[in-house]
mmCIF file with all atom_site columns, C-alpha atoms in Angstrom:
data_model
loop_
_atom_site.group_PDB
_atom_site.id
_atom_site.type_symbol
_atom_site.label_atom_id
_atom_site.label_alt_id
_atom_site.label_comp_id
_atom_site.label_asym_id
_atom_site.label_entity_id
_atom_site.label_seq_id
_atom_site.pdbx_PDB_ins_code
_atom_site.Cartn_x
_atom_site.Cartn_y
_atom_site.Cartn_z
_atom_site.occupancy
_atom_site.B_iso_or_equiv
_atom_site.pdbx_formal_charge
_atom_site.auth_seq_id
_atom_site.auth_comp_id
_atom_site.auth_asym_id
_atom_site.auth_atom_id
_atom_site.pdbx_PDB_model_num
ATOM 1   C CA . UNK A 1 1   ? 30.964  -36.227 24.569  1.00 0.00 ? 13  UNK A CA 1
ATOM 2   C CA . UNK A 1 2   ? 29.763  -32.970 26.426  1.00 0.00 ? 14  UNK A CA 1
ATOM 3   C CA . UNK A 1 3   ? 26.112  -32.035 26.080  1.00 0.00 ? 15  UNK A CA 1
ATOM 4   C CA . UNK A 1 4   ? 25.053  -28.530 25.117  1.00 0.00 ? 16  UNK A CA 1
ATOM 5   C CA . UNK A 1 5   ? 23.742  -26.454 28.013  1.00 0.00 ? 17  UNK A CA 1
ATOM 6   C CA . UNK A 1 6   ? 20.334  -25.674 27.415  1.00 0.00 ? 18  UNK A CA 1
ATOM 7   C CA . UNK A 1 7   ? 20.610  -22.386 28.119  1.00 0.00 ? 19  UNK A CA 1
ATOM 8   C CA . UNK A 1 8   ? 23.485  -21.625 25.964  1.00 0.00 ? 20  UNK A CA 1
ATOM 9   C CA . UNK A 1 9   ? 21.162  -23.098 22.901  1.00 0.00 ? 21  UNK A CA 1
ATOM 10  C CA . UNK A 1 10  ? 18.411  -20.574 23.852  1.00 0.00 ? 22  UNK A CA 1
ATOM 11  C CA . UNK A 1 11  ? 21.164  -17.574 23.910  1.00 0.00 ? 23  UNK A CA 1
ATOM 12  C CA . UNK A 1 12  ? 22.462  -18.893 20.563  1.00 0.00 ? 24  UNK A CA 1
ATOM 13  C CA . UNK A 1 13  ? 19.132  -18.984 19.288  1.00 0.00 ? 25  UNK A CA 1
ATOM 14  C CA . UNK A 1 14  ? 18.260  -15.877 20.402  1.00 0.00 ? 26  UNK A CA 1
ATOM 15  C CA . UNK A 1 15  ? 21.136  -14.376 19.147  1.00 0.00 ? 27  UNK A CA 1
ATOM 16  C CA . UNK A 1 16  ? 20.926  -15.560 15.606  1.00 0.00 ? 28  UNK A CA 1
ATOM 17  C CA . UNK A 1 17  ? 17.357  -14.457 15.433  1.00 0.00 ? 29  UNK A CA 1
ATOM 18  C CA . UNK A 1 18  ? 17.968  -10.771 16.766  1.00 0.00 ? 30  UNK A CA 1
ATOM 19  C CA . UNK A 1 19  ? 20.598  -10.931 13.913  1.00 0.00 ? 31  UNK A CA 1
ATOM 20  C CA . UNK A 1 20  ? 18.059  -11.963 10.976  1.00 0.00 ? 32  UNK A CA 1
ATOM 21  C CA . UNK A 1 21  ? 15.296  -9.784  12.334  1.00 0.00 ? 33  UNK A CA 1
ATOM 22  C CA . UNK A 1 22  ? 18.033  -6.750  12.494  1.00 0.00 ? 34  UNK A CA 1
ATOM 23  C CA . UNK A 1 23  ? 19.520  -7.852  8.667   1.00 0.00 ? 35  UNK A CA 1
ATOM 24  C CA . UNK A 1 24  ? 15.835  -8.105  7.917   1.00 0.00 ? 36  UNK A CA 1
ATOM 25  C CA . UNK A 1 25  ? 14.854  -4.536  8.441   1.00 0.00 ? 37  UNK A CA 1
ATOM 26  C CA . UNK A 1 26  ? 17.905  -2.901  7.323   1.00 0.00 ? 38  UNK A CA 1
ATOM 27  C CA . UNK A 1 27  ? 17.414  -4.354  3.982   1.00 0.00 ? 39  UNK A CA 1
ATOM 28  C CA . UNK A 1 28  ? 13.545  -3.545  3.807   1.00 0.00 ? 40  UNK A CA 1
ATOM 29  C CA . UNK A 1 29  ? 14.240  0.083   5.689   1.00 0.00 ? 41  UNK A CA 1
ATOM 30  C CA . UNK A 1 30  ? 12.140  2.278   7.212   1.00 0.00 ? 42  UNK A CA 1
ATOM 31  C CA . UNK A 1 31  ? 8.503   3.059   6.032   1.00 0.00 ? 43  UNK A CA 1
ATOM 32  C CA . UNK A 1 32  ? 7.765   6.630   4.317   1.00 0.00 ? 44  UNK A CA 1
ATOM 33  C CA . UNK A 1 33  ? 7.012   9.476   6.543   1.00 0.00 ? 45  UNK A CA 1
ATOM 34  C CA . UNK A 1 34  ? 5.296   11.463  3.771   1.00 0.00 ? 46  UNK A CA 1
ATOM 35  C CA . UNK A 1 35  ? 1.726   10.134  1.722   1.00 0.00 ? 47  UNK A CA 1
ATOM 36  C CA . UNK A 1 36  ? 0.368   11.265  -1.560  1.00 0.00 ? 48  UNK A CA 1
ATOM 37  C CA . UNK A 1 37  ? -3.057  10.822  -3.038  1.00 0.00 ? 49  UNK A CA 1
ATOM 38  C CA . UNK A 1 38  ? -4.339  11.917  -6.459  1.00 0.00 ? 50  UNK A CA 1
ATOM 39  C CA . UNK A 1 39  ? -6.197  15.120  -6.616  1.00 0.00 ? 51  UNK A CA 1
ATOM 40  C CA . UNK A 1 40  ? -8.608  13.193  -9.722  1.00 0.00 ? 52  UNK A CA 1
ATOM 41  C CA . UNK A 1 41  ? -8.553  9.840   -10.994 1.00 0.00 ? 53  UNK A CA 1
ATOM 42  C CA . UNK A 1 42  ? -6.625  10.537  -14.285 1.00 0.00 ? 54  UNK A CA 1
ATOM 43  C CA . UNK A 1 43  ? -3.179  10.880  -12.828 1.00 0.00 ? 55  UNK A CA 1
ATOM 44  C CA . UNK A 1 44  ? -3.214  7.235   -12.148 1.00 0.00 ? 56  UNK A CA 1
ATOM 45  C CA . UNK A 1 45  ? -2.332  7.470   -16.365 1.00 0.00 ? 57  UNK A CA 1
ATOM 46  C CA . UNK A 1 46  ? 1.020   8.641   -15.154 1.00 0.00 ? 58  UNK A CA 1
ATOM 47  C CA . UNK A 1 47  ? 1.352   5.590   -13.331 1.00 0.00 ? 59  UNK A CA 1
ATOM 48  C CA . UNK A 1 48  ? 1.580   3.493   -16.772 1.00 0.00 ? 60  UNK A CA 1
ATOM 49  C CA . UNK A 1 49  ? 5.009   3.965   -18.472 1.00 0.00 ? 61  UNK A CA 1
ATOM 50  C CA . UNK A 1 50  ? 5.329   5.570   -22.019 1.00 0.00 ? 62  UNK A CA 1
ATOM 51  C CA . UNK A 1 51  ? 8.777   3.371   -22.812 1.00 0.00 ? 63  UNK A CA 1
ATOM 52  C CA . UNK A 1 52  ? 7.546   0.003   -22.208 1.00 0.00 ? 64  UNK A CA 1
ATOM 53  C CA . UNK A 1 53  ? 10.880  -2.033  -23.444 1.00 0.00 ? 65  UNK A CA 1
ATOM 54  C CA . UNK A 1 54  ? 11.649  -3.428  -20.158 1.00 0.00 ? 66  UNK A CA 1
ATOM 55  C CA . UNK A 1 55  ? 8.568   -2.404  -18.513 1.00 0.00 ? 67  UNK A CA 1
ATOM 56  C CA . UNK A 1 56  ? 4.932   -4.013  -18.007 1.00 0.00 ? 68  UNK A CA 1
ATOM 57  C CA . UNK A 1 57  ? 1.725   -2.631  -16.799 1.00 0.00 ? 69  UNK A CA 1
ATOM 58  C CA . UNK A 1 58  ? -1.009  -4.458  -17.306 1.00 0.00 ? 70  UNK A CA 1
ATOM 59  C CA . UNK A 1 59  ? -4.258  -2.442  -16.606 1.00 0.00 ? 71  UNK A CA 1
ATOM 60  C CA . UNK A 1 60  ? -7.757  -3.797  -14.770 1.00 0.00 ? 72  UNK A CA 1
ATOM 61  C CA . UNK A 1 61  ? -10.472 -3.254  -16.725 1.00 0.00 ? 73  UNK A CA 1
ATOM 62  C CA . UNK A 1 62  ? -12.509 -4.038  -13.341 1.00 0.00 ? 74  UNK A CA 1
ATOM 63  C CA . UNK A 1 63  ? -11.664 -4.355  -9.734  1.00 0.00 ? 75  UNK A CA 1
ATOM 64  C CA . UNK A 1 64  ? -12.377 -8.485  -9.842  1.00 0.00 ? 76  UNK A CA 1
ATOM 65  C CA . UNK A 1 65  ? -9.043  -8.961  -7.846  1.00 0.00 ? 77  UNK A CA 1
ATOM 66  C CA . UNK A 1 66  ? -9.683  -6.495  -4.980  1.00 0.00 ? 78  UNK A CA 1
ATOM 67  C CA . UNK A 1 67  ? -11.206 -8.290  -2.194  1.00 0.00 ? 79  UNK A CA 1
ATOM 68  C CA . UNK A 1 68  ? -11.611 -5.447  -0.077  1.00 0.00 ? 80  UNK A CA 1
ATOM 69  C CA . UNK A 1 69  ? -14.298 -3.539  -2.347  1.00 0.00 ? 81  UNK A CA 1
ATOM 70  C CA . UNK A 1 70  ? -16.467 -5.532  -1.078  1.00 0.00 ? 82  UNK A CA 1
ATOM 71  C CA . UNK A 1 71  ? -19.754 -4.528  -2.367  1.00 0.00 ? 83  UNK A CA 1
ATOM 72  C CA . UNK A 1 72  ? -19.013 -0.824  -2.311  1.00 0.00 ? 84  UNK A CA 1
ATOM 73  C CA . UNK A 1 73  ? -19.977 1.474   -5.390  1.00 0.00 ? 85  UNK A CA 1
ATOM 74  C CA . UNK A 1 74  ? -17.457 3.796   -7.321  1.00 0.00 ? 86  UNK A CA 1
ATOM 75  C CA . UNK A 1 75  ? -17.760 6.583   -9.796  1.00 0.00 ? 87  UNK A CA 1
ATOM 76  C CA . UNK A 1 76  ? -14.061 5.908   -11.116 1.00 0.00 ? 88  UNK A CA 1
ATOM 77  C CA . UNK A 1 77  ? -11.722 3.215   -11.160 1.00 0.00 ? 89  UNK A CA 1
ATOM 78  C CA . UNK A 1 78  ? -7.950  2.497   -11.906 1.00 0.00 ? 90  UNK A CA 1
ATOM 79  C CA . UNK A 1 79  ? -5.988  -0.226  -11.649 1.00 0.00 ? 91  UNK A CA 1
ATOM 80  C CA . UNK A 1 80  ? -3.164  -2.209  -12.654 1.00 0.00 ? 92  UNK A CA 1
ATOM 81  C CA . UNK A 1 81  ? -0.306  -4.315  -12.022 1.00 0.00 ? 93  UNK A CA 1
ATOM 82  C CA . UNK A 1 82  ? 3.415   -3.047  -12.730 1.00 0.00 ? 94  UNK A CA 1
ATOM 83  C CA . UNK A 1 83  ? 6.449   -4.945  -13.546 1.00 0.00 ? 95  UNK A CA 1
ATOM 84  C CA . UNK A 1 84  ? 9.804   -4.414  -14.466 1.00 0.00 ? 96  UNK A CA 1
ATOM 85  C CA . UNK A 1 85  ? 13.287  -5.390  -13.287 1.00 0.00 ? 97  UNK A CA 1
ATOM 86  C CA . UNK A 1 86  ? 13.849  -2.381  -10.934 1.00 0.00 ? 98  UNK A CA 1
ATOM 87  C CA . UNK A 1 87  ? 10.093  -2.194  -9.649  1.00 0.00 ? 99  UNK A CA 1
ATOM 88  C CA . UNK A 1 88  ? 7.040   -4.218  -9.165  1.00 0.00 ? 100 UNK A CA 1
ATOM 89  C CA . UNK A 1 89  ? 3.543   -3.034  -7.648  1.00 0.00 ? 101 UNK A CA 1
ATOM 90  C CA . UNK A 1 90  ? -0.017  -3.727  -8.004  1.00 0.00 ? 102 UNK A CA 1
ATOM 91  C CA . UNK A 1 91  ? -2.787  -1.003  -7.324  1.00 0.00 ? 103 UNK A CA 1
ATOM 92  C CA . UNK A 1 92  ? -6.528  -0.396  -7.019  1.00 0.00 ? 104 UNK A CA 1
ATOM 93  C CA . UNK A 1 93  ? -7.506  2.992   -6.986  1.00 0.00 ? 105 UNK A CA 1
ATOM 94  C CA . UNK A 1 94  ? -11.067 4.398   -6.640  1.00 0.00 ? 106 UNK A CA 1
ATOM 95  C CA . UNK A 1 95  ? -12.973 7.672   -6.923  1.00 0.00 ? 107 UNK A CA 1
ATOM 96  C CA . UNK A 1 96  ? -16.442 6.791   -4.714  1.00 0.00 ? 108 UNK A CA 1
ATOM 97  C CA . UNK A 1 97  ? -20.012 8.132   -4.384  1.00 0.00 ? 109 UNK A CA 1
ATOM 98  C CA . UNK A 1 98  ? -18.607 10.046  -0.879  1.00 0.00 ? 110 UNK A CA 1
ATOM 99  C CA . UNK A 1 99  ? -16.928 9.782   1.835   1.00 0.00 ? 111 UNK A CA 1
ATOM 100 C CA . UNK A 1 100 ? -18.710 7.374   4.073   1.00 0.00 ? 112 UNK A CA 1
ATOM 101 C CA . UNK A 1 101 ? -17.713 4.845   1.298   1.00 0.00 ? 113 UNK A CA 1
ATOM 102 C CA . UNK A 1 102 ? -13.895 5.177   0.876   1.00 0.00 ? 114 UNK A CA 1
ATOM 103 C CA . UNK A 1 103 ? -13.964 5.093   4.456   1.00 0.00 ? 115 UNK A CA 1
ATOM 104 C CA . UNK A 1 104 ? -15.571 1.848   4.563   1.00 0.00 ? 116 UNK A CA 1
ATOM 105 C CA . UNK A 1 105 ? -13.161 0.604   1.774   1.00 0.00 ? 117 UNK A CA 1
ATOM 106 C CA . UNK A 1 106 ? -10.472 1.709   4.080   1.00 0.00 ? 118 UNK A CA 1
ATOM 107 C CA . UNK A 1 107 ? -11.885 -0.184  6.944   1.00 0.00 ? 119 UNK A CA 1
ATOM 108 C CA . UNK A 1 108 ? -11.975 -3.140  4.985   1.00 0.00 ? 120 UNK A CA 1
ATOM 109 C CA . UNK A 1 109 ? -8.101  -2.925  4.093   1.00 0.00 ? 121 UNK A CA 1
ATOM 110 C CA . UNK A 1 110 ? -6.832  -2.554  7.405   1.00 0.00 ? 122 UNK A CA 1
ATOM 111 C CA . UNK A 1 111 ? -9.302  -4.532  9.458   1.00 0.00 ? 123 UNK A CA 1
ATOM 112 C CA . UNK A 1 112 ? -10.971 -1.972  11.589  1.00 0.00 ? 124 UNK A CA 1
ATOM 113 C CA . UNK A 1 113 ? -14.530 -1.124  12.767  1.00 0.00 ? 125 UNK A CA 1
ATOM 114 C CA . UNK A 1 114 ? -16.163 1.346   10.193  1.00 0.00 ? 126 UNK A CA 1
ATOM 115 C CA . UNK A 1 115 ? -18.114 3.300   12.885  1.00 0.00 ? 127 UNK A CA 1
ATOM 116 C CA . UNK A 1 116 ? -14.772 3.656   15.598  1.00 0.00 ? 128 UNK A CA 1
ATOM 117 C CA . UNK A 1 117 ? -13.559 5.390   12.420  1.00 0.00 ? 129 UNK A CA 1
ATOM 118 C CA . UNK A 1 118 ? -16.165 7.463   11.309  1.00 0.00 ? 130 UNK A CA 1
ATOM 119 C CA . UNK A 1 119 ? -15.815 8.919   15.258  1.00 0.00 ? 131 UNK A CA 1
ATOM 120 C CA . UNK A 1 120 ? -12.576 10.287  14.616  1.00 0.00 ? 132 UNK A CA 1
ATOM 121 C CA . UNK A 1 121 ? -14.033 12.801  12.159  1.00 0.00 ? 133 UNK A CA 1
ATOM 122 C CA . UNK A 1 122 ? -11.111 13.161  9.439   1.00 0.00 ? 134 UNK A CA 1
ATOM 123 C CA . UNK A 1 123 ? -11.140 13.335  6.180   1.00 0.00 ? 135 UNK A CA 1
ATOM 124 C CA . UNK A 1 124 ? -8.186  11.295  5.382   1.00 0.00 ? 136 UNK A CA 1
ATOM 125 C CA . UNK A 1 125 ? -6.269  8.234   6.774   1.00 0.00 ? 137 UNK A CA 1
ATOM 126 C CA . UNK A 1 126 ? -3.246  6.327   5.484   1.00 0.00 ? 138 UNK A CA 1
ATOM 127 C CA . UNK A 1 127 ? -1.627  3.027   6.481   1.00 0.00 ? 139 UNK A CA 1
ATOM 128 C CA . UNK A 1 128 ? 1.725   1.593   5.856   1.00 0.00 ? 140 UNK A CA 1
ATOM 129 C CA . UNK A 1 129 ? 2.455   -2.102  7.345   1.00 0.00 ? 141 UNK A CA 1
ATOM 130 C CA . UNK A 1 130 ? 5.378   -4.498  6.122   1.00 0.00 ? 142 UNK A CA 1
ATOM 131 C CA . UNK A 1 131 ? 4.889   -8.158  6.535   1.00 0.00 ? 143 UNK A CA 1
ATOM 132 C CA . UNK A 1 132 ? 5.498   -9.982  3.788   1.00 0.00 ? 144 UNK A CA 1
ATOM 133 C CA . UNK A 1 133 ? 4.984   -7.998  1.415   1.00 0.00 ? 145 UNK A CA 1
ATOM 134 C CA . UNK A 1 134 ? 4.208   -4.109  1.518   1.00 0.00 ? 146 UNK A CA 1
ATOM 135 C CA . UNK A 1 135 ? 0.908   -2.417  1.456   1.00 0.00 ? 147 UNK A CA 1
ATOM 136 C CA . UNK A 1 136 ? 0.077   0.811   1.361   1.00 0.00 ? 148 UNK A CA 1
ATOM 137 C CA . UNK A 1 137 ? -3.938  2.060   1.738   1.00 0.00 ? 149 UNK A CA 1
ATOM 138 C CA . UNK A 1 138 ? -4.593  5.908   1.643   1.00 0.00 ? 150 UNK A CA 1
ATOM 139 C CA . UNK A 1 139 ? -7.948  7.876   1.562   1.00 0.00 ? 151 UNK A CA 1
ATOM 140 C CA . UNK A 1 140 ? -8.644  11.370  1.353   1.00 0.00 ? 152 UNK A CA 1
ATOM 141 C CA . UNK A 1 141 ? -12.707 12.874  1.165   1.00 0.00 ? 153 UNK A CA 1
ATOM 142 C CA . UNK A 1 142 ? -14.000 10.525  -1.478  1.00 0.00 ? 154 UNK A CA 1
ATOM 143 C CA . UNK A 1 143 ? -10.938 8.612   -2.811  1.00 0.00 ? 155 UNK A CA 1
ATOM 144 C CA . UNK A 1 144 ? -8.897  6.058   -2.009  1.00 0.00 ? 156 UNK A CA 1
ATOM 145 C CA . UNK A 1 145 ? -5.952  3.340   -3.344  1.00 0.00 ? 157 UNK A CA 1
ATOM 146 C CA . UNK A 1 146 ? -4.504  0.403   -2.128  1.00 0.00 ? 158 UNK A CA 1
ATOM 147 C CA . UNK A 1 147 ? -1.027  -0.788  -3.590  1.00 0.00 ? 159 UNK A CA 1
ATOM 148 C CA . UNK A 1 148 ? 0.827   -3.723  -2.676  1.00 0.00 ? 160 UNK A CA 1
ATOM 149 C CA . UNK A 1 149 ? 4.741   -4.786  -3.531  1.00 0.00 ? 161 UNK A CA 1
ATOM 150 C CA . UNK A 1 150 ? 7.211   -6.626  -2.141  1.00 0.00 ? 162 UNK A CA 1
ATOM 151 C CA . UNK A 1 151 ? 9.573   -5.108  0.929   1.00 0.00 ? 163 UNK A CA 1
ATOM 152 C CA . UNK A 1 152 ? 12.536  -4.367  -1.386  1.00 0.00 ? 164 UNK A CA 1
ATOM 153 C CA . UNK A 1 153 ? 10.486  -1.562  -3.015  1.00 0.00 ? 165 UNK A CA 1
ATOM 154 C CA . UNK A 1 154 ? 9.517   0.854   -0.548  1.00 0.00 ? 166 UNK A CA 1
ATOM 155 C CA . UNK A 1 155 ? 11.396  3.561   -1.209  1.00 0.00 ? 167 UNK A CA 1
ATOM 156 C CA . UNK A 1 156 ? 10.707  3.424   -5.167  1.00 0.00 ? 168 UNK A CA 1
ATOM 157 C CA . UNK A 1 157 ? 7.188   3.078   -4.008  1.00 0.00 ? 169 UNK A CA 1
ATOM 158 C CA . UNK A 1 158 ? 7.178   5.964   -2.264  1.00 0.00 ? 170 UNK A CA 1
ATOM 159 C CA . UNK A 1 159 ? 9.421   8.200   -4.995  1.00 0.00 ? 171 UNK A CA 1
ATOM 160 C CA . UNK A 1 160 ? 6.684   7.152   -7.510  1.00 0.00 ? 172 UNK A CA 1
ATOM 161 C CA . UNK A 1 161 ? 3.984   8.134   -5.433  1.00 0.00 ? 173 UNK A CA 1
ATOM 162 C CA . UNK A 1 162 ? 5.748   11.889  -4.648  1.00 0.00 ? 174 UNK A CA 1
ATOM 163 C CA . UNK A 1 163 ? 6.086   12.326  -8.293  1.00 0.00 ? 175 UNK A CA 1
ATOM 164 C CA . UNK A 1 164 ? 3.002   11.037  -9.747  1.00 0.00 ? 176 UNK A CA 1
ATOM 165 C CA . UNK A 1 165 ? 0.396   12.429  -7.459  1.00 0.00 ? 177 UNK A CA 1
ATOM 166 C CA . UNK A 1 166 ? -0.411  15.699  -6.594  1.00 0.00 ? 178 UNK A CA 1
ATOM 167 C CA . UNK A 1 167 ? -1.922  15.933  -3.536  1.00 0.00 ? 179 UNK A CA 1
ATOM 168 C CA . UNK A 1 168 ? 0.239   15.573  0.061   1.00 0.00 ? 180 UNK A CA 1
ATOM 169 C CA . UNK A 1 169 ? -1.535  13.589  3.314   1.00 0.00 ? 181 UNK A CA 1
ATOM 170 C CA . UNK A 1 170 ? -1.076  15.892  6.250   1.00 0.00 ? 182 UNK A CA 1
#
């Protein structure tokens, strides 16, 4: 009995992870080029369905779950979890005292140094990753939202977004 060439294990291996990591992202696709924020709190409503047969939303009375608030302080609050067959998300929207504290809540999400932010001088930022799951954080002045869901969802995600909020990220 031959024994396998060492090499040739590392090319196979290689091989059959460059072909996962390629099936991978072709089933997840690309992340959106466009980002949407409310203009006020209240069209997060829209986000809860009106025909609830196959649907669920169950809505946060508080923000207990989001880690990333931190201690901050908000004027306005929304959030919810969504679940149905076609779509599944959970999101934590917030309307805060000003700007210096959705930015913070921001910095919080993505991991990055409130003050290297603050130098930039915007007034909104957005961030898109895909690990394991799908996260989306966006701010704009004085509000922000964070919603998670798994890969498959994306581009639901993002429809949803389009439709239900009224303001465009430049």
């Amino acid at each position: 009995m031959r024994k396998k060439s060492p090499i040739l294990v590392i090319i196979i291996s290689f091989v059959v992870c460059a072909i996962v990591a390629f099936t991978y992202m072709a089933l997840t696709g690309p992340l959106p080029s466009e980002y949407y924020i409310f203009q006020n709190i209240e069209e997060c409503e829209n986000l809860i369905p009106t025909d609830m047969d196959d649907e669920s939303f169950e809505r946060y009375d508080m923000p207990m779950n989001d880690k990333d608030l931190d201690s901050l302080s908000y004027n306005n609050f929304f959030g919810g979890s969504f679940k149905s067959d076609s779509l599944q998300y959970e999101i934590f929207a917030y309307e805060f005292e000003d700007y210096d504290s959705a930015l913070k809540y921001y910095a919080n999400v993505v991991g990055q140094n409130f003050n290297s932010l603050k130098e930039l001088e915007r007034d909104s930022f957005f961030l898109a990753s895909q690990g394991t799951s799908y996260q989306l954080v966006v701010i704009l002045q004085n509000k922000a939202y964070k919603l998670n869901a798994p890969n498959k969802y994306i581009d639901e995600i993002n429809e949803l977004l389009a439709n239900t909020f009224s303001q465009k990220i430049n």
